[in-house]
Coordinates of C-alpha atoms in Angstrom, one line a residue:
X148 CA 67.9 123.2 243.2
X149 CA 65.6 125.1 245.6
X150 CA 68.5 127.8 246.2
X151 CA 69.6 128.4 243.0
X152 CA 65.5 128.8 241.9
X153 CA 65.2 131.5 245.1
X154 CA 68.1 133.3 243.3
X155 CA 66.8 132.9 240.0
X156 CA 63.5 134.4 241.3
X157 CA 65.0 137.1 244.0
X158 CA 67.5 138.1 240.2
X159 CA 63.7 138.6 238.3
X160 CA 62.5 140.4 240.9
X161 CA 65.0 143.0 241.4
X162 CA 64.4 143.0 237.2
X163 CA 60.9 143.6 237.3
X164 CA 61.2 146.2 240.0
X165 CA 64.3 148.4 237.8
X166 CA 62.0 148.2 235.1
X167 CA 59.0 149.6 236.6
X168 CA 61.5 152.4 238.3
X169 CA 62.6 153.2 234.3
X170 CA 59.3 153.1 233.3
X171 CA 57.8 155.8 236.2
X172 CA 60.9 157.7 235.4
X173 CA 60.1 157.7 231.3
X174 CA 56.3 158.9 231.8
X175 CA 57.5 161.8 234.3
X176 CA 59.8 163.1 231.5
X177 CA 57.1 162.5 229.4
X178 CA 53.6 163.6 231.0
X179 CA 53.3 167.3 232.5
X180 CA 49.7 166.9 233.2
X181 CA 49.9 165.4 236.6
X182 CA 46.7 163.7 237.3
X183 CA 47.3 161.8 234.4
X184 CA 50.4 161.0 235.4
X185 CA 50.1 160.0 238.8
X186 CA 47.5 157.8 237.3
X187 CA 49.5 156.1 235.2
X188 CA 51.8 155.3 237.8
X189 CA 48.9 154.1 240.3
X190 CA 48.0 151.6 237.9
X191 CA 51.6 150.3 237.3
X192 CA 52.0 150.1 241.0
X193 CA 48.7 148.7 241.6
X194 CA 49.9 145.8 239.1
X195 CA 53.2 145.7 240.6
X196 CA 52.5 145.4 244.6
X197 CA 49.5 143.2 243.7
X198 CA 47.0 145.7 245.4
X199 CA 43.5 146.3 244.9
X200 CA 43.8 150.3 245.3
X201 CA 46.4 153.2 245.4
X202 CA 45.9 157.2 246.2
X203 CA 47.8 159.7 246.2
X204 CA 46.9 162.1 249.0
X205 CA 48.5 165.7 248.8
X206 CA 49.2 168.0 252.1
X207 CA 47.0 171.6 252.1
X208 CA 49.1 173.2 255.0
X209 CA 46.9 175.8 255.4
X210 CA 43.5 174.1 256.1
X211 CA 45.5 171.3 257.8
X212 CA 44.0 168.6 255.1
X213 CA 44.7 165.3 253.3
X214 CA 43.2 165.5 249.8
X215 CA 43.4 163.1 247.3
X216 CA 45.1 164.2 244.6
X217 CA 44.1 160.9 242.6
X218 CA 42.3 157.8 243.7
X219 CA 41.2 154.6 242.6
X220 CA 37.6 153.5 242.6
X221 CA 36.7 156.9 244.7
X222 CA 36.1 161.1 243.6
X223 CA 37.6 163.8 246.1
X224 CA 38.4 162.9 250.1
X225 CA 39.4 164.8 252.4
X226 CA 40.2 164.2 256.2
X227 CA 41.9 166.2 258.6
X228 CA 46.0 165.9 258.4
X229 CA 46.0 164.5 262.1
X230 CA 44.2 162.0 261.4
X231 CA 44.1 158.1 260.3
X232 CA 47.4 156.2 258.6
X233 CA 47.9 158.8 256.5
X234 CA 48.0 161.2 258.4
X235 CA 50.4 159.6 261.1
X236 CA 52.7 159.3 258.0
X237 CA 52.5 163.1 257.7
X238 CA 53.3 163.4 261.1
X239 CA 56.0 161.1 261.5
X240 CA 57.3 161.2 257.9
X241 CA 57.9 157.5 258.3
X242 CA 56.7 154.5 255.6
X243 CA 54.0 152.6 257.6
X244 CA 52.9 148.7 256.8
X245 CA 49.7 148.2 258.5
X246 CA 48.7 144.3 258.4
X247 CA 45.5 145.1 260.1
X248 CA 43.6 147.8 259.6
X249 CA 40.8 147.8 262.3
X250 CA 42.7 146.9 264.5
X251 CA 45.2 149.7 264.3
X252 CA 44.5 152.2 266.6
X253 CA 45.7 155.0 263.8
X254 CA 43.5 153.5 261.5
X255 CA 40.6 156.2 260.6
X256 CA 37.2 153.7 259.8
X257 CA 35.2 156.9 259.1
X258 CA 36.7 156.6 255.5
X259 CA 35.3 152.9 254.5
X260 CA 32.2 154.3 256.2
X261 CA 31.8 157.7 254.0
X262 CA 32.7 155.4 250.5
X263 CA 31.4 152.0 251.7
X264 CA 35.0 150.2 250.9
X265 CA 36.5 147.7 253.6
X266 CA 40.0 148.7 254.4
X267 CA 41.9 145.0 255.3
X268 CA 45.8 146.1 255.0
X269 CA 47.6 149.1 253.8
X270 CA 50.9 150.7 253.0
X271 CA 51.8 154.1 253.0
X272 CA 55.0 156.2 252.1
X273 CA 55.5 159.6 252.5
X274 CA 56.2 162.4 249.9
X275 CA 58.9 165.2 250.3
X276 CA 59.7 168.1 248.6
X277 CA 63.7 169.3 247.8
X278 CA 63.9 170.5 251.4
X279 CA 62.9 167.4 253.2
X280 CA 58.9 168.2 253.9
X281 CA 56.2 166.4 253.7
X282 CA 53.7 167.2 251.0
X283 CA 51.7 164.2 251.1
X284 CA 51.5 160.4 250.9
X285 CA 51.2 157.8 248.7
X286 CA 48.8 155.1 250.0
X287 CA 48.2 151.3 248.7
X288 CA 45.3 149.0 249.9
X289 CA 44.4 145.6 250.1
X290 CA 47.1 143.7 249.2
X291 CA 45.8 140.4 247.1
X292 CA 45.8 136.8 249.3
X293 CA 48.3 138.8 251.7
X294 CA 50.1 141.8 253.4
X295 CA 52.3 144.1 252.3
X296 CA 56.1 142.8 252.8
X297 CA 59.6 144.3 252.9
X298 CA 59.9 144.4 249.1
X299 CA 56.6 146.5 248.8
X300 CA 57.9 148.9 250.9
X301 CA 61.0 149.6 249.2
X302 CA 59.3 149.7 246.0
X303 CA 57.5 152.3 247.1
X304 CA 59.6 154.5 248.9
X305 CA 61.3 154.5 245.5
X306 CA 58.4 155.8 243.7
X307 CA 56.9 157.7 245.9
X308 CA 60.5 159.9 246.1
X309 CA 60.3 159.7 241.6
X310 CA 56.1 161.3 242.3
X311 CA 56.9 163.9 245.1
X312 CA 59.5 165.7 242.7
X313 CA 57.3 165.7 239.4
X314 CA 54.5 166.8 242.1
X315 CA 56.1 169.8 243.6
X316 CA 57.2 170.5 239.7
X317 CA 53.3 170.2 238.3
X318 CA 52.3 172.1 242.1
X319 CA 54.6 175.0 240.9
X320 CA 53.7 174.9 237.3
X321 CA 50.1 174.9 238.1
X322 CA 50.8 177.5 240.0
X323 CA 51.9 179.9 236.9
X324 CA 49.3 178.9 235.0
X325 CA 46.5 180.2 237.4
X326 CA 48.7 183.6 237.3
X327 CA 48.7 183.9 233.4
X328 CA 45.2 183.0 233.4
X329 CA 44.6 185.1 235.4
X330 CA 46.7 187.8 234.0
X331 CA 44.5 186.9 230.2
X332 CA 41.6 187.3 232.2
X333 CA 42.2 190.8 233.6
X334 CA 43.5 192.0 230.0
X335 CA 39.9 190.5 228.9
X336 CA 37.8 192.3 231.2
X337 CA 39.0 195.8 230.5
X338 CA 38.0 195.7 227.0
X339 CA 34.6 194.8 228.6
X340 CA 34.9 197.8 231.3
X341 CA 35.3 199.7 228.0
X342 CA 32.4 198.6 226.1
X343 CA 29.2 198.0 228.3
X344 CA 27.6 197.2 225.2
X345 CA 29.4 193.9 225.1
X346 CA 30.3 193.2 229.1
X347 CA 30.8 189.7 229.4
X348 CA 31.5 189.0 225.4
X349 CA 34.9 187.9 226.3
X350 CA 34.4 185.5 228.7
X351 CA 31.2 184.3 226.9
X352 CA 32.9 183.7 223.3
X353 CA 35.5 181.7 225.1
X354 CA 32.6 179.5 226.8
X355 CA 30.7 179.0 224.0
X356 CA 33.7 178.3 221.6
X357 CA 34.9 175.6 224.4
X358 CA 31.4 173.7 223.8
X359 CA 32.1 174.0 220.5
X360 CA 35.3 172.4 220.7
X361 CA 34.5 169.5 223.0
X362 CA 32.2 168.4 220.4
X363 CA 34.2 168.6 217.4
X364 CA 36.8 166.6 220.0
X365 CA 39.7 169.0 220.2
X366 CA 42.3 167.9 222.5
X367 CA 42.8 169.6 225.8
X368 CA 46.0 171.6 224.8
X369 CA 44.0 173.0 221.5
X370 CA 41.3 174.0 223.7
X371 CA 43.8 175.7 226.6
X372 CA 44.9 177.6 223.4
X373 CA 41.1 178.4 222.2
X374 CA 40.9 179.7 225.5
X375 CA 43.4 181.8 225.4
X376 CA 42.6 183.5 221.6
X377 CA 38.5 184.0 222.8
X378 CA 39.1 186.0 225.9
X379 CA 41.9 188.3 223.6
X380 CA 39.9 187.8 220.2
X381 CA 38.8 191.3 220.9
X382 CA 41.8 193.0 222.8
X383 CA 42.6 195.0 219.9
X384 CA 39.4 197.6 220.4
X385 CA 41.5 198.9 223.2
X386 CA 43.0 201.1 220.1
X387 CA 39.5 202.0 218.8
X388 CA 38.2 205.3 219.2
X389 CA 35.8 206.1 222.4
X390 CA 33.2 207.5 220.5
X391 CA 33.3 205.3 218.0
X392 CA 33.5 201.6 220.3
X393 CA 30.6 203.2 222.2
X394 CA 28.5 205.0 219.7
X395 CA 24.6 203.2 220.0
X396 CA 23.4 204.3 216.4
X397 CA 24.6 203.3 212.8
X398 CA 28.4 204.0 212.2
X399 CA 29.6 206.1 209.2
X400 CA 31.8 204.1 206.5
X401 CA 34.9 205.7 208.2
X402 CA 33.7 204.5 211.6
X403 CA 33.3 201.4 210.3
X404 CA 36.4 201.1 208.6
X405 CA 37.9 201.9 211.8
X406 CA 35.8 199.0 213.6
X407 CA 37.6 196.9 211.5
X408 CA 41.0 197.4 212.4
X409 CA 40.6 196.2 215.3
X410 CA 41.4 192.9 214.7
X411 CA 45.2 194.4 213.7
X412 CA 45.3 196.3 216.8
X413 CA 44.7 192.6 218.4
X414 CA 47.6 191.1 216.6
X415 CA 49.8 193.9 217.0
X416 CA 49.5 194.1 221.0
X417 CA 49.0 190.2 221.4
X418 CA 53.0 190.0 219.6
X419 CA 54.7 191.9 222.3
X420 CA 53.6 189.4 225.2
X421 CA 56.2 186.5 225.6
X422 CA 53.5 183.5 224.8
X423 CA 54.9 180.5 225.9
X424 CA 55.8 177.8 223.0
X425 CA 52.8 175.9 223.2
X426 CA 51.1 179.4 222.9
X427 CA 52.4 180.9 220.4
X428 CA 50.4 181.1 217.5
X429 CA 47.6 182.7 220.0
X430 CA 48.0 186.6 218.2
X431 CA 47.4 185.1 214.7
X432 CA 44.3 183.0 215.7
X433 CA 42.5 185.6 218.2
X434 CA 42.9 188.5 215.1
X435 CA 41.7 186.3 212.5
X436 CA 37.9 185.9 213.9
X437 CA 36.7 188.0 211.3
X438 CA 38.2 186.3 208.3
X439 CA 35.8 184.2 206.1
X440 CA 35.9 180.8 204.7
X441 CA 35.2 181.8 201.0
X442 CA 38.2 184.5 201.5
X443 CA 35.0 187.8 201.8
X444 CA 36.0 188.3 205.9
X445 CA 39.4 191.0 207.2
X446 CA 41.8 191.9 207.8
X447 CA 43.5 190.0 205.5
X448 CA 41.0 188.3 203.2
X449 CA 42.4 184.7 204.4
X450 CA 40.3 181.3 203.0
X451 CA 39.6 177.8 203.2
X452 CA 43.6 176.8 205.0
X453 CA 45.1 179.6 205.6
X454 CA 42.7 180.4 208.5
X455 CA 43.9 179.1 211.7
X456 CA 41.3 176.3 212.4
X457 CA 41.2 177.6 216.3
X458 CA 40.1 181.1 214.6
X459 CA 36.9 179.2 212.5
X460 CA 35.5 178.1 215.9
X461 CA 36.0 181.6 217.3
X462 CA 34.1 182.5 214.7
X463 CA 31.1 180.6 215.3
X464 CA 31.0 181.7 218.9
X465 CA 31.2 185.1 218.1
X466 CA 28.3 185.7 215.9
X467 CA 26.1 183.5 218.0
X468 CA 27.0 185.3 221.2
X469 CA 26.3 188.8 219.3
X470 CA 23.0 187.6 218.2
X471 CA 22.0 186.0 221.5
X472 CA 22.9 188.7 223.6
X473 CA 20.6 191.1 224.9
X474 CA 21.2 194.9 224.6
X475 CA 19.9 197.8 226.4
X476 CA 17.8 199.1 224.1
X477 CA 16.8 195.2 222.2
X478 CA 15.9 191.7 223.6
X479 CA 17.9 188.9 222.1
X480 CA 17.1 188.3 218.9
X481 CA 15.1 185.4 218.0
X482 CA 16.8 182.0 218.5
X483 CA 14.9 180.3 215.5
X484 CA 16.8 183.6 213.5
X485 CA 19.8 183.5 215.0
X486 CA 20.4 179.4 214.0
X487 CA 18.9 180.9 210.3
X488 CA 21.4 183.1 210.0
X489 CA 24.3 181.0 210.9
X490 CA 23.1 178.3 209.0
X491 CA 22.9 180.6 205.8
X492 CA 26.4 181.5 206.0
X493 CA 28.0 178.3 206.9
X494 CA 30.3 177.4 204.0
X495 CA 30.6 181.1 203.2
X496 CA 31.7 182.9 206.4
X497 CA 31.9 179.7 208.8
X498 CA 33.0 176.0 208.5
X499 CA 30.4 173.9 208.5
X500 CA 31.4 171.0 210.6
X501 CA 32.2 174.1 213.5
X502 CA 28.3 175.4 212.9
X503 CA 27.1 171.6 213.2
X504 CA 29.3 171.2 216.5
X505 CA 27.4 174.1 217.5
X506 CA 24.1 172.3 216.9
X507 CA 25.1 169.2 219.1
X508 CA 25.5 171.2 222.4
X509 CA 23.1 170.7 224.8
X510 CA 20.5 173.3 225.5
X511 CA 21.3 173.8 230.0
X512 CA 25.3 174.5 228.9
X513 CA 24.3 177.2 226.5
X514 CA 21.7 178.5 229.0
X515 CA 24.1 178.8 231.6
X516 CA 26.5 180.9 229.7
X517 CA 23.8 183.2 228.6
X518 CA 22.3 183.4 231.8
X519 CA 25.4 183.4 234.2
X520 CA 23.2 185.0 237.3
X521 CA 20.2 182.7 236.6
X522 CA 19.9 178.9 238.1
X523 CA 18.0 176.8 236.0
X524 CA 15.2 174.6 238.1
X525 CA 16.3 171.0 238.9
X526 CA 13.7 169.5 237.0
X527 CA 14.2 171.6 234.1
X528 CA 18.0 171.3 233.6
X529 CA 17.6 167.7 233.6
X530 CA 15.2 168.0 230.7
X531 CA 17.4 170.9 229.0
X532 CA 20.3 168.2 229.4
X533 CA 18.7 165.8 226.9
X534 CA 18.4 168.0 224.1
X535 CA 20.5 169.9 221.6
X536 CA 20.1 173.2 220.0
X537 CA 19.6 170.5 216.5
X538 CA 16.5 168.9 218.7
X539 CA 15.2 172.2 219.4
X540 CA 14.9 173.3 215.7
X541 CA 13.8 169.9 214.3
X542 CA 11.0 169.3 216.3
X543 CA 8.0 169.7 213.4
X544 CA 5.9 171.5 215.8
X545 CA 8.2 174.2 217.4
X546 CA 6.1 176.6 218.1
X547 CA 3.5 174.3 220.2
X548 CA 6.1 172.2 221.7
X549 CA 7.3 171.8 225.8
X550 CA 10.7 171.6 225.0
X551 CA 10.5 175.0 223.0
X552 CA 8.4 176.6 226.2
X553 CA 10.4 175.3 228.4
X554 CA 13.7 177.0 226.4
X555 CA 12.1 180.4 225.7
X556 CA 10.8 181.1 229.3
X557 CA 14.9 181.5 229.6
X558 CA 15.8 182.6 226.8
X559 CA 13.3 185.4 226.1
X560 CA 10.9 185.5 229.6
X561 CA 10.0 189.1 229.0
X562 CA 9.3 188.6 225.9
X563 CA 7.1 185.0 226.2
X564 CA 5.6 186.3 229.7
X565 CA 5.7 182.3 230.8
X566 CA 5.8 181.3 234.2
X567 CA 6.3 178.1 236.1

């Protein structure tokens, strides 16, 4: 009887471990962000090794660093490669099943000491890439009522080999996306080297129109895309005249016209780079920033739908960067205006809900785009953090009010002659 239940409960075992092997393997085919993914996987092999914590610590060669890549229960660590468990594993490339941690002489106590946590047992296995190295190691802690045991370790070994491929992968991918964003980037700033009217429009629209986004709560690939379509919303003046982009008084109707092809120009370039598919539609959103709601905007006289919803917040973040700017030859306008003014043509040139996700940011973040060389005082971006640009204009007495003091001696010092 005792035999055949052993075999019955070595049989559900091996079950239990397949299916958590099929289930890691699912969410990599599944998942390409990989600090969710690693996540996902800590927790099932948190649940599965009965553990209290698991980490995931990735190898920078060129420091000659452990980091954490993801961590239960603690932010960023890092420790020198050569040092502690993890390090050993690194060295030796070996799994490692340490019963008792302070009494290991590899064990590194300057951890529990930095984050307060009490280290008992741990297991680590390493991670290699396709050729064999080690790129990092995948750590468990604190086994529940016992140690780690034989079975833990080849559970995972097996996952840890599963993570070190999808990490090399994500390492590699992230990799090319820091290159094409860096490549948007360039391509941003040389419409800016052209215009010194409007340096730092690009990179401020795309800003702005994120805080936008995160309050109207845009997933994270609709916001890499947002991204994307501000910094190239205005590629297209590249095609505009010198003497026209540049000229400081009051344009002619043909120079005007000519202004406002620009947002063709945009499309037209944007269509001959190879977006990627989850980038494609980012030429038809960045050149329809100019298009209205009520059909009035160009270049095509688009409405209501057929405006890419990505281009409405663009929108938004446009005029109130223009307005809020300052110029050489004007401060920025006034902010009480400049809220008039958008609010005046929301439902007309701008969605609404986009102009009241403008109103819900908080008053440090939009400081801190509009005053990128300039650190706000401790004390007063705590305060700045508690209100919105919708507190700001609804407090009854604006004009008399600390909050509003406090905002303009940023906004507008030379104008408000405020000090502090």
């Amino acid at each position: 009887m005792n035999k055949s239940l052993q075999q019955f409960e070595f049989t559900r075992g091996d079950k239990f471990k397949l299916e958590l092997l099929l289930s890691v393997t699912r969410n990599i085919s599944k998942e390409l962000e990989i600090d969710r993914l690693l996540m996902k996987i800590m927790d099932e092999v948190k649940k599965a090794l009965d553990c209290d914590r698991c980490s995931v610590f990735i190898l920078d060669a060129e420091k000659g660093e452990l980091w954490s890549k993801v961590a239960h229960g603690e932010k960023e660590i890092r420790f020198p490669s050569n040092t502690g468990i993890a390090g050993h594993v690194v060295e030796t490339g070996e799994i490692l099943n340490i019963k008792d941690a302070y009494n290991d002489s590899r064990f590194n106590p300057n951890i529990d000491k930095k984050t307060g946590y009490k280290t008992r047992n741990v297991l680590n296995a390493p991670l290699r890439n396709q050729k064999g190295e080690v790129i990092g190691v995948f750590q468990t802690l604190n086994k529940h009522g016992e140690s780690f045991n034989k079975d833990d370790e080849e559970l995972l070994t097996a996952i840890a080999v599963l993570s070190a491929g999808q990490i090399e992968n994500a390492q590699l991918y992230e990799e090319q996306i820091k290159t094409f964003d860096s490549f948007i980037e360039t391509l941003a700033s040389t419409i800016d080297a052209r215009d010194p009217l409007t340096a730092g429009h690009s990179k401020r629209i795309a800003l702005f129109a994120d805080l936008i986004a995160r309050e109207a709560d845009f997933g994270e690939q609709d916001r890499r895309v947002l991204r994307i379509s501000a910094l190239l919303h205005d590629y297209g003046k590249i095609a505009i005249r010198e003497a026209v982009l540049t000229k400081e008084t009051r344009l002619t109707t043909e120079e005007y016209e000519h202004i406002k092809d620009h947002p063709k120009f945009t499309k037209s370039i944007l269509e001959r780079i190879n977006f990627s598919r989850e980038l494609r539609n980012v030429p038809m959103i960045a050149s329809s920033h100019h298009e209205n709601v009520d059909g009035s905007g160009y270049p095509n006289g688009l409405n209501g739908n057929e405006i890419p919803e990505l281009s409405k917040v663009i929108s938004v973040a446009d005029v109130f960067d223009a307005l809020t700017s300052r110029r050489h030859y004007r401060d920025r306008m006034d902010f009480q205006k400049v809220m008039h003014l958008i609010d005046k043509d929301a439902s007309i040139k701008f969605e609404t809900k986009y102009v009241d996700a403008l109103k819900m940011i908080k008053l440090d973040k939009i400081l801190n785009i509009m005053e990128e060389d300039v650190q706000l005082l401790d004390k007063d971006k705590e305060m700045l953090a508690e209100i919105s640009i919708r507190d700001l204009l609804s407090d009854k007495d604006l004009k008399n009010s600390e909050k509003w003091e406090l905002f303009l001696y940023y906004y507008q010092p030379n104008i408000t002659g405020i000090t502090r």
